[in-house]
XYZ file of C-alpha atoms in Angstrom:
522
model
C -0.073 -0.088 0.022
C 1.119 3.630 -0.683
C 0.286 7.078 0.388
C 1.237 9.540 -2.316
C 0.240 12.793 -0.577
C 3.626 14.021 0.267
C 2.314 17.405 -1.121
C -0.161 19.525 0.670
C -1.396 22.783 -0.525
C 0.914 25.608 0.364
C 3.891 23.313 1.285
C 7.095 23.448 -0.694
C 7.489 19.695 -0.820
C 7.173 17.699 -3.910
C 8.708 18.481 -7.302
C 6.944 21.372 -9.196
C 7.553 21.184 -13.018
C 9.290 24.274 -14.410
C 7.190 26.726 -16.555
C 8.695 25.453 -19.792
C 7.925 21.730 -18.878
C 5.460 19.934 -21.069
C 3.969 18.652 -17.917
C 2.163 21.900 -17.451
C 0.110 21.343 -20.476
C -0.478 17.762 -19.552
C -2.453 18.369 -16.237
C 0.631 17.382 -13.979
C 0.576 19.395 -10.577
C 2.870 19.578 -7.599
C 4.153 16.067 -6.314
C 3.743 14.687 -9.847
C -0.008 14.258 -9.260
C -2.476 14.509 -12.040
C -4.977 17.365 -11.945
C -8.662 16.348 -12.021
C -9.414 19.790 -13.615
C -8.140 21.809 -16.578
C -7.809 21.126 -20.272
C -6.861 17.380 -20.064
C -9.497 16.467 -17.593
C -12.148 18.296 -19.555
C -11.229 17.365 -22.990
C -10.233 13.893 -22.594
C -11.581 12.490 -19.381
C -11.519 8.736 -20.322
C -7.951 9.126 -21.469
C -7.216 10.478 -18.069
C -9.041 7.646 -16.396
C -6.913 5.131 -18.240
C -3.588 6.843 -17.320
C -4.725 7.011 -13.626
C -5.676 3.430 -13.722
C -2.410 2.220 -15.274
C -0.382 4.293 -12.914
C -2.223 3.755 -9.537
C -4.819 0.960 -9.965
C -8.348 1.194 -8.894
C -7.930 4.224 -6.581
C -5.751 7.129 -7.755
C -4.672 10.362 -6.089
C -5.700 13.559 -8.078
C -5.531 17.292 -7.433
C -8.681 19.484 -7.326
C -8.988 23.177 -8.074
C -6.202 25.040 -6.290
C -4.175 21.789 -6.327
C -6.008 20.301 -3.215
C -5.430 16.622 -2.937
C -8.148 14.076 -3.223
C -8.750 10.364 -4.133
C -10.610 9.404 -7.225
C -12.055 5.862 -7.005
C -11.878 4.190 -10.594
C -13.043 0.645 -9.738
C -16.582 -0.605 -9.885
C -16.542 -2.626 -6.686
C -14.241 -0.063 -4.790
C -16.993 2.624 -5.588
C -19.729 0.302 -4.340
C -17.844 -0.431 -1.177
C -17.195 3.238 -0.518
C -20.854 4.309 -1.177
C -22.232 1.416 0.925
C -20.034 1.857 3.897
C -20.795 5.361 5.497
C -19.072 4.043 8.666
C -15.786 4.427 6.847
C -16.601 7.070 4.274
C -18.958 9.797 5.431
C -20.834 12.344 3.586
C -20.183 15.013 6.199
C -17.807 17.516 4.458
C -16.833 19.032 7.865
C -14.557 16.013 8.275
C -12.319 17.360 5.318
C -8.973 17.963 6.512
C -8.372 20.515 4.054
C -11.282 22.721 5.357
C -10.231 22.201 8.879
C -6.576 23.552 8.188
C -7.662 26.353 5.892
C -6.295 25.076 2.765
C -9.732 25.153 1.060
C -11.366 28.821 1.285
C -14.970 29.407 1.593
C -15.095 30.873 -1.976
C -13.474 27.933 -3.599
C -14.980 27.284 -6.999
C -16.223 23.887 -5.654
C -17.945 25.567 -2.582
C -21.541 25.032 -3.904
C -20.709 21.340 -3.971
C -18.875 20.582 -0.758
C -19.978 23.365 1.681
C -21.894 21.608 4.484
C -25.609 22.226 4.597
C -28.357 20.774 6.869
C -29.595 18.488 4.244
C -29.633 14.559 3.814
C -26.737 14.644 1.330
C -24.364 15.794 3.854
C -25.681 13.733 6.791
C -25.223 10.100 8.096
C -27.158 7.807 10.502
C -30.258 9.029 12.232
C -30.209 12.449 10.688
C -29.945 11.080 7.160
C -32.765 8.661 7.786
C -35.015 11.510 9.001
C -34.329 13.906 6.250
C -33.961 11.331 3.400
C -37.302 9.771 4.570
C -39.119 13.037 4.084
C -37.649 13.214 0.472
C -38.323 9.699 -0.230
C -41.867 9.821 0.984
C -42.647 13.053 -0.983
C -41.130 11.564 -4.158
C -43.536 8.598 -3.657
C -46.425 11.011 -3.831
C -45.518 12.371 -7.251
C -48.136 11.378 -9.747
C -46.021 9.762 -12.560
C -48.923 9.969 -15.089
C -49.123 13.671 -14.158
C -45.391 14.079 -14.790
C -45.683 12.341 -18.219
C -48.478 14.812 -19.037
C -46.233 17.774 -18.094
C -43.283 16.360 -20.143
C -45.520 15.987 -23.332
C -47.041 19.381 -22.821
C -43.766 21.124 -22.280
C -41.978 19.217 -25.051
C -44.759 20.233 -27.528
C -44.570 23.779 -26.284
C -40.668 23.955 -26.760
C -40.869 22.370 -30.171
C -43.522 24.978 -31.180
C -41.022 27.676 -30.426
C -38.825 26.419 -33.224
C -40.702 24.075 -35.485
C -41.458 26.702 -38.122
C -37.538 27.527 -38.502
C -36.490 24.044 -39.701
C -33.400 24.392 -37.496
C -32.512 24.268 -33.820
C -29.955 23.704 -31.108
C -31.285 20.735 -29.228
C -29.145 21.443 -26.182
C -30.112 25.169 -25.501
C -33.670 25.078 -27.061
C -34.764 21.637 -25.687
C -32.461 19.623 -23.410
C -31.572 22.540 -21.009
C -35.215 23.790 -20.907
C -37.397 20.721 -20.612
C -36.033 19.432 -17.251
C -36.386 22.836 -15.582
C -39.974 23.401 -16.832
C -40.947 19.931 -15.391
C -39.066 20.240 -12.166
C -40.415 23.734 -11.482
C -44.015 22.372 -12.056
C -43.307 19.424 -9.631
C -41.894 21.604 -6.937
C -44.812 24.094 -7.081
C -42.938 27.082 -8.624
C -43.875 27.141 -12.400
C -43.839 30.884 -12.182
C -40.101 30.867 -11.415
C -39.143 29.196 -14.555
C -37.272 31.572 -16.929
C -33.816 31.912 -18.523
C -32.064 33.085 -15.527
C -33.092 30.078 -13.526
C -31.748 27.694 -16.293
C -28.529 29.689 -16.567
C -28.038 29.566 -12.745
C -28.697 25.973 -12.470
C -26.007 25.157 -15.026
C -23.553 27.581 -13.627
C -23.697 26.161 -10.022
C -21.998 22.858 -10.881
C -19.358 24.120 -13.157
C -16.891 25.598 -10.663
C -17.020 29.075 -12.253
C -16.348 32.382 -10.623
C -20.030 33.095 -10.478
C -21.187 29.735 -9.046
C -21.644 31.111 -5.609
C -23.844 33.958 -6.855
C -25.939 31.424 -9.001
C -26.484 29.330 -5.888
C -27.696 32.229 -3.919
C -30.156 33.158 -6.744
C -31.684 29.618 -6.884
C -31.892 29.423 -3.110
C -33.571 32.685 -2.777
C -36.323 31.500 -5.261
C -36.777 28.296 -3.313
C -36.855 30.055 0.090
C -39.788 32.231 -1.207
C -41.540 29.183 -2.260
C -41.172 27.660 1.205
C -42.530 30.805 2.847
C -45.457 30.866 0.440
C -46.309 27.011 1.158
C -46.254 27.587 4.877
C -49.035 30.123 4.445
C -50.770 28.646 1.392
C -50.450 24.747 1.148
C -50.980 23.264 -2.279
C -50.727 19.890 -3.869
C -46.914 19.968 -4.798
C -43.613 18.593 -3.754
C -42.714 21.831 -1.651
C -45.872 21.497 0.412
C -45.300 17.795 0.959
C -41.734 18.481 2.461
C -43.084 21.254 4.631
C -45.978 19.256 6.099
C -43.812 15.977 6.443
C -43.771 14.481 9.927
C -39.912 14.798 9.897
C -40.831 18.388 10.757
C -37.953 20.066 8.741
C -37.506 23.923 9.398
C -37.700 26.270 6.480
C -33.965 26.238 5.910
C -33.921 22.432 5.720
C -36.897 22.321 3.275
C -35.267 25.027 1.004
C -31.984 23.358 0.914
C -33.546 19.928 0.140
C -35.624 21.598 -2.650
C -32.335 23.104 -4.091
C -30.702 19.666 -4.007
C -33.575 18.003 -5.776
C -34.001 20.835 -8.242
C -30.374 21.122 -9.362
C -29.440 17.446 -9.235
C -32.510 16.486 -11.237
C -32.196 19.284 -13.752
C -28.440 18.803 -14.264
C -28.583 15.004 -14.575
C -31.644 14.971 -16.878
C -30.340 17.891 -19.109
C -27.232 15.942 -19.693
C -29.019 12.731 -20.212
C -31.398 14.072 -22.980
C -28.535 15.691 -24.786
C -26.447 12.496 -24.712
C -29.309 10.429 -25.999
C -29.983 12.914 -28.759
C -26.396 13.014 -29.700
C -26.204 9.252 -29.991
C -29.387 9.229 -32.069
C -28.110 11.797 -34.463
C -24.518 10.591 -34.787
C -24.356 6.835 -34.370
C -25.706 4.843 -37.373
C -25.977 1.616 -35.574
C -27.731 3.191 -32.519
C -30.146 4.856 -34.693
C -30.810 1.964 -36.906
C -31.641 -0.172 -33.888
C -33.939 2.426 -32.596
C -35.639 3.303 -35.891
C -35.878 -0.425 -36.580
C -37.711 -1.315 -33.557
C -34.991 -3.425 -31.998
C -34.475 -0.787 -29.064
C -37.054 1.321 -27.326
C -36.412 4.764 -26.167
C -35.986 3.642 -22.558
C -33.481 1.125 -23.458
C -31.651 3.714 -25.423
C -31.693 5.863 -22.320
C -30.316 2.958 -20.237
C -27.519 2.332 -22.702
C -26.545 6.002 -22.499
C -26.502 5.820 -18.581
C -23.661 3.312 -19.047
C -21.720 5.000 -21.871
C -22.381 8.724 -21.031
C -23.536 9.038 -17.417
C -25.074 12.531 -16.667
C -22.631 12.815 -13.766
C -19.169 11.423 -14.492
C -18.138 11.870 -10.712
C -19.551 12.849 -7.480
C -17.669 14.823 -4.902
C -17.465 13.665 -2.203
C -16.907 11.281 0.570
C -14.542 11.727 3.455
C -12.598 9.114 5.286
C -13.856 8.635 8.951
C -10.517 7.201 10.008
C -7.389 5.647 8.624
C -8.333 2.889 6.227
C -7.335 1.060 2.972
C -9.141 0.963 -0.392
C -7.929 -0.439 -3.550
C -4.452 -0.933 -2.311
C -4.188 2.676 -1.100
C -3.652 3.922 2.230
C -6.351 6.468 3.186
C -5.922 8.884 6.017
C -8.761 10.286 8.158
C -10.101 13.516 6.712
C -9.001 12.659 3.082
C -11.539 13.619 0.260
C -12.869 10.930 -1.836
C -14.453 11.135 -5.365
C -17.084 8.586 -6.661
C -15.814 7.865 -9.995
C -19.032 7.070 -11.947
C -17.795 7.121 -15.498
C -14.544 5.148 -14.790
C -16.634 2.642 -12.835
C -18.900 2.025 -15.637
C -16.032 1.275 -17.837
C -14.058 -0.695 -15.491
C -12.471 -3.598 -17.297
C -13.203 -5.984 -14.619
C -17.022 -5.702 -14.970
C -17.103 -4.516 -18.572
C -14.225 -5.914 -20.677
C -16.085 -5.122 -23.953
C -17.229 -1.661 -24.113
C -19.208 -2.257 -27.203
C -21.430 -4.813 -25.484
C -25.160 -4.198 -25.314
C -26.050 -2.972 -21.880
C -29.541 -1.829 -22.356
C -31.273 -4.121 -19.844
C -28.527 -3.951 -17.300
C -28.842 -1.367 -14.510
C -25.763 -2.293 -12.574
C -24.210 0.953 -13.644
C -23.458 3.681 -11.080
C -25.091 6.587 -13.035
C -27.035 7.484 -9.846
C -24.416 6.445 -7.383
C -25.015 3.801 -4.867
C -25.681 2.969 -1.178
C -27.837 4.985 1.191
C -27.088 8.146 -0.798
C -28.248 6.663 -4.191
C -30.372 9.311 -6.119
C -33.935 9.046 -4.928
C -35.353 10.991 -7.911
C -33.769 8.657 -10.638
C -37.067 7.328 -11.862
C -38.322 10.888 -12.345
C -35.210 11.731 -14.318
C -35.756 8.657 -16.474
C -39.304 9.526 -17.046
C -38.493 12.975 -18.222
C -35.752 11.782 -20.626
C -37.875 8.795 -21.838
C -40.967 10.880 -22.593
C -39.154 14.000 -23.629
C -36.996 12.192 -26.233
C -39.869 10.261 -27.617
C -42.107 13.316 -27.767
C -39.500 15.264 -29.652
C -38.700 12.451 -32.212
C -42.597 11.943 -32.576
C -42.905 15.585 -33.521
C -39.706 15.780 -35.685
C -38.998 12.328 -37.127
C -36.697 13.786 -39.707
C -34.211 15.337 -37.356
C -30.680 15.528 -38.809
C -27.574 16.652 -37.455
C -26.753 20.090 -38.967
C -22.970 19.780 -38.776
C -20.361 17.128 -38.844
C -20.105 15.141 -35.514
C -16.500 16.050 -35.325
C -17.513 19.715 -34.827
C -19.437 19.036 -31.580
C -17.835 20.324 -28.487
C -17.934 19.818 -24.691
C -17.117 21.753 -21.498
C -16.272 19.806 -18.429
C -15.752 20.014 -14.773
C -15.413 17.677 -11.829
C -18.860 16.461 -12.112
C -19.196 15.851 -15.842
C -19.061 16.679 -19.476
C -21.495 19.017 -21.001
C -22.447 19.003 -24.652
C -22.185 22.697 -25.684
C -24.432 22.641 -28.735
C -26.248 20.065 -30.789
C -27.417 21.837 -34.106
C -30.097 20.003 -35.963
C -32.190 20.618 -38.889
C -35.628 19.202 -40.053
C -38.495 20.121 -42.534
C -40.311 23.197 -41.121
C -43.758 22.537 -40.014
C -46.669 24.411 -38.224
C -47.032 24.332 -34.377
C -49.471 21.783 -32.645
C -51.862 22.362 -29.763
C -49.583 21.733 -26.685
C -52.770 20.373 -24.801
C -52.643 17.257 -26.959
C -50.109 14.496 -27.016
C -47.312 14.830 -29.699
C -48.267 13.449 -33.135
C -46.211 12.241 -35.942
C -44.748 15.191 -37.982
C -44.455 15.126 -41.880
C -41.147 13.749 -42.861
C -38.684 15.692 -44.791
C -40.104 15.550 -48.292
C -36.624 15.468 -49.931
C -35.727 12.294 -48.067
C -37.864 9.314 -49.103
C -35.226 6.661 -48.040
C -34.480 5.180 -44.619
C -30.978 4.172 -45.402
C -28.515 5.059 -42.595
C -26.030 7.239 -44.292
C -22.836 8.868 -43.307
C -22.776 12.603 -42.702
C -22.452 15.513 -43.603
C -23.652 12.950 -42.904
C -27.314 13.379 -42.118
C -28.615 10.069 -40.681
C -31.942 8.638 -40.896
C -35.063 10.018 -39.318
C -36.491 8.188 -36.256
C -40.193 7.959 -35.647
C -40.550 6.365 -32.141
C -42.840 3.401 -31.801
C -45.966 3.832 -29.626
C -45.988 0.978 -27.100
C -48.984 -1.517 -27.576
C -51.533 -1.632 -24.657
C -52.141 -4.957 -22.883
C -55.733 -4.976 -24.215
C -56.974 -4.304 -27.703
C -58.095 -0.808 -28.324
C -61.223 -0.060 -30.339
C -60.669 0.253 -33.963
C -61.621 3.909 -33.763
C -62.133 6.552 -31.137
C -65.365 7.820 -32.496
C -66.639 4.797 -34.524
C -64.985 5.981 -37.703
C -63.753 3.695 -40.447
C -61.123 1.223 -39.484
C -59.419 0.785 -42.916
C -57.611 4.010 -43.107
C -54.025 4.223 -42.266
C -52.103 7.180 -40.794
C -50.348 9.263 -43.281
C -46.971 10.943 -42.718
C -48.651 14.131 -41.534
C -51.052 12.379 -39.247
C -54.005 12.436 -41.330
C -55.941 9.337 -42.449
C -54.705 7.864 -45.871
C -57.056 5.742 -47.851
C -57.156 1.932 -47.344
C -54.225 0.541 -49.225
C -52.627 3.937 -49.922
C -48.775 3.806 -49.692
C -47.087 5.436 -46.850
C -43.559 4.972 -48.047
C -40.771 6.607 -46.085
C -42.732 6.385 -42.752
C -41.824 3.084 -40.954
C -40.440 0.536 -43.387
C -40.085 -3.160 -42.313
C -42.322 -2.702 -39.348
C -46.034 -3.169 -38.634
C -48.428 -1.067 -40.629
C -49.300 2.076 -38.983
C -52.301 2.322 -36.862
C -55.468 4.184 -38.030
C -55.170 8.015 -37.313
C -57.744 8.111 -34.557
C -56.458 4.937 -32.976
C -52.936 6.250 -32.932
C -54.212 9.202 -30.941
C -56.063 6.924 -28.540
C -53.023 4.770 -27.955
C -50.769 7.995 -27.706
C -53.259 9.454 -24.941
C -53.284 6.125 -23.058
C -49.486 5.781 -23.003
C -49.020 9.376 -22.046
C -51.383 9.154 -19.100
C -54.017 11.499 -20.432
């Protein structure tokens, strides 16, 4: 076992590369330790994981912002042990030795992430059980059918904003907006949804100079909500937390609402963007989805393995001196849950191209008593949102070559900056109705998966088949008509080329609407 932290912030020990040394550009810091921030970590995180794994094994020493030392846990089993053993690895950041000795200042870029707050994410034992119980019980009261209706309505509304233009950025116009709209409605503050809230939520987790101010903006909005719900209870998540027998005070409630809002928003935004990128850039992924060999929920699950919304979670703190992955961990050491490296650990996943759609052993939502309680809500927003978008715009194509796509990264994950897409312009739809199939691009009648400029094939998403037969028509209309590409009824036997080849015949137009309403909880 080794202990590599001879270097401590502010100390002169440990070799420091000279300014002209190439190591400065490779993310090498004092003591020869690799930086878990900066260009290398942001641009090629998987390359960094491979180097750390080769140099140190399943647990590696790294440097955080300001060259503060921490341990990055790379192995799948080691991450499970750490997250499932709070007696050894606590979530209470006040244990961090760097905080106790003043090495980390209160205005550190990661302060919104590690600063102790009276919420379950920083608690262990009985306090965690009380607070987490209130969150879990309130999560259980969420009407999932109602969430699906929210997602469909807001998805339609967002698509209506750009459907006439024939071009959009799926990150800024859809993926970054839909989760915030839905979460504000669930929490009970739809009036707080605006561009500033979206920007603040993204800024909080990026370690920027304005992260602390963004955190204050979001917390102020949530504190107003808590005060209002004390006076005027409603049927929403904020009221359920306020009235829960756990008897949380206003600060506790506001802080838990902030945790739920930001974690759900950030994770779901990144998940939606990653799924849509896979759809638009990976011909095999798209062919399996459009060919009916993979459902949207399965596509989401595969993405949770390959591109988890959070690549790492900071942090855990060692309760006492211990050992993990062959490394000697000292009391007060900071630990990082390595979600992305755990998902690609060769021990559990030797073949990264293997189909993982039905396997939920990934660590995308962490593990143990602090595993994300809202993961099913996040999945639902991504599943329904992606399906609704592809239903409205089945001819979506990437507007640039995939080599032009860019990411920004931080300690928590990588974020796709833009995802430009184009499609045939079309009129808006009533956002009170479930999404309906849009007209395919009239210039593209084939469904061959092509290389880009590489515009790949459009993907209409299959509607799930109900367990009981639906009536032939919602209003007793003729049953021989088939759905045309624009959602209107085609005459019996009329060709619908370019819609869904090599699959079952499209359902009658009115039947399609019945099935869509049933599936979407309307």
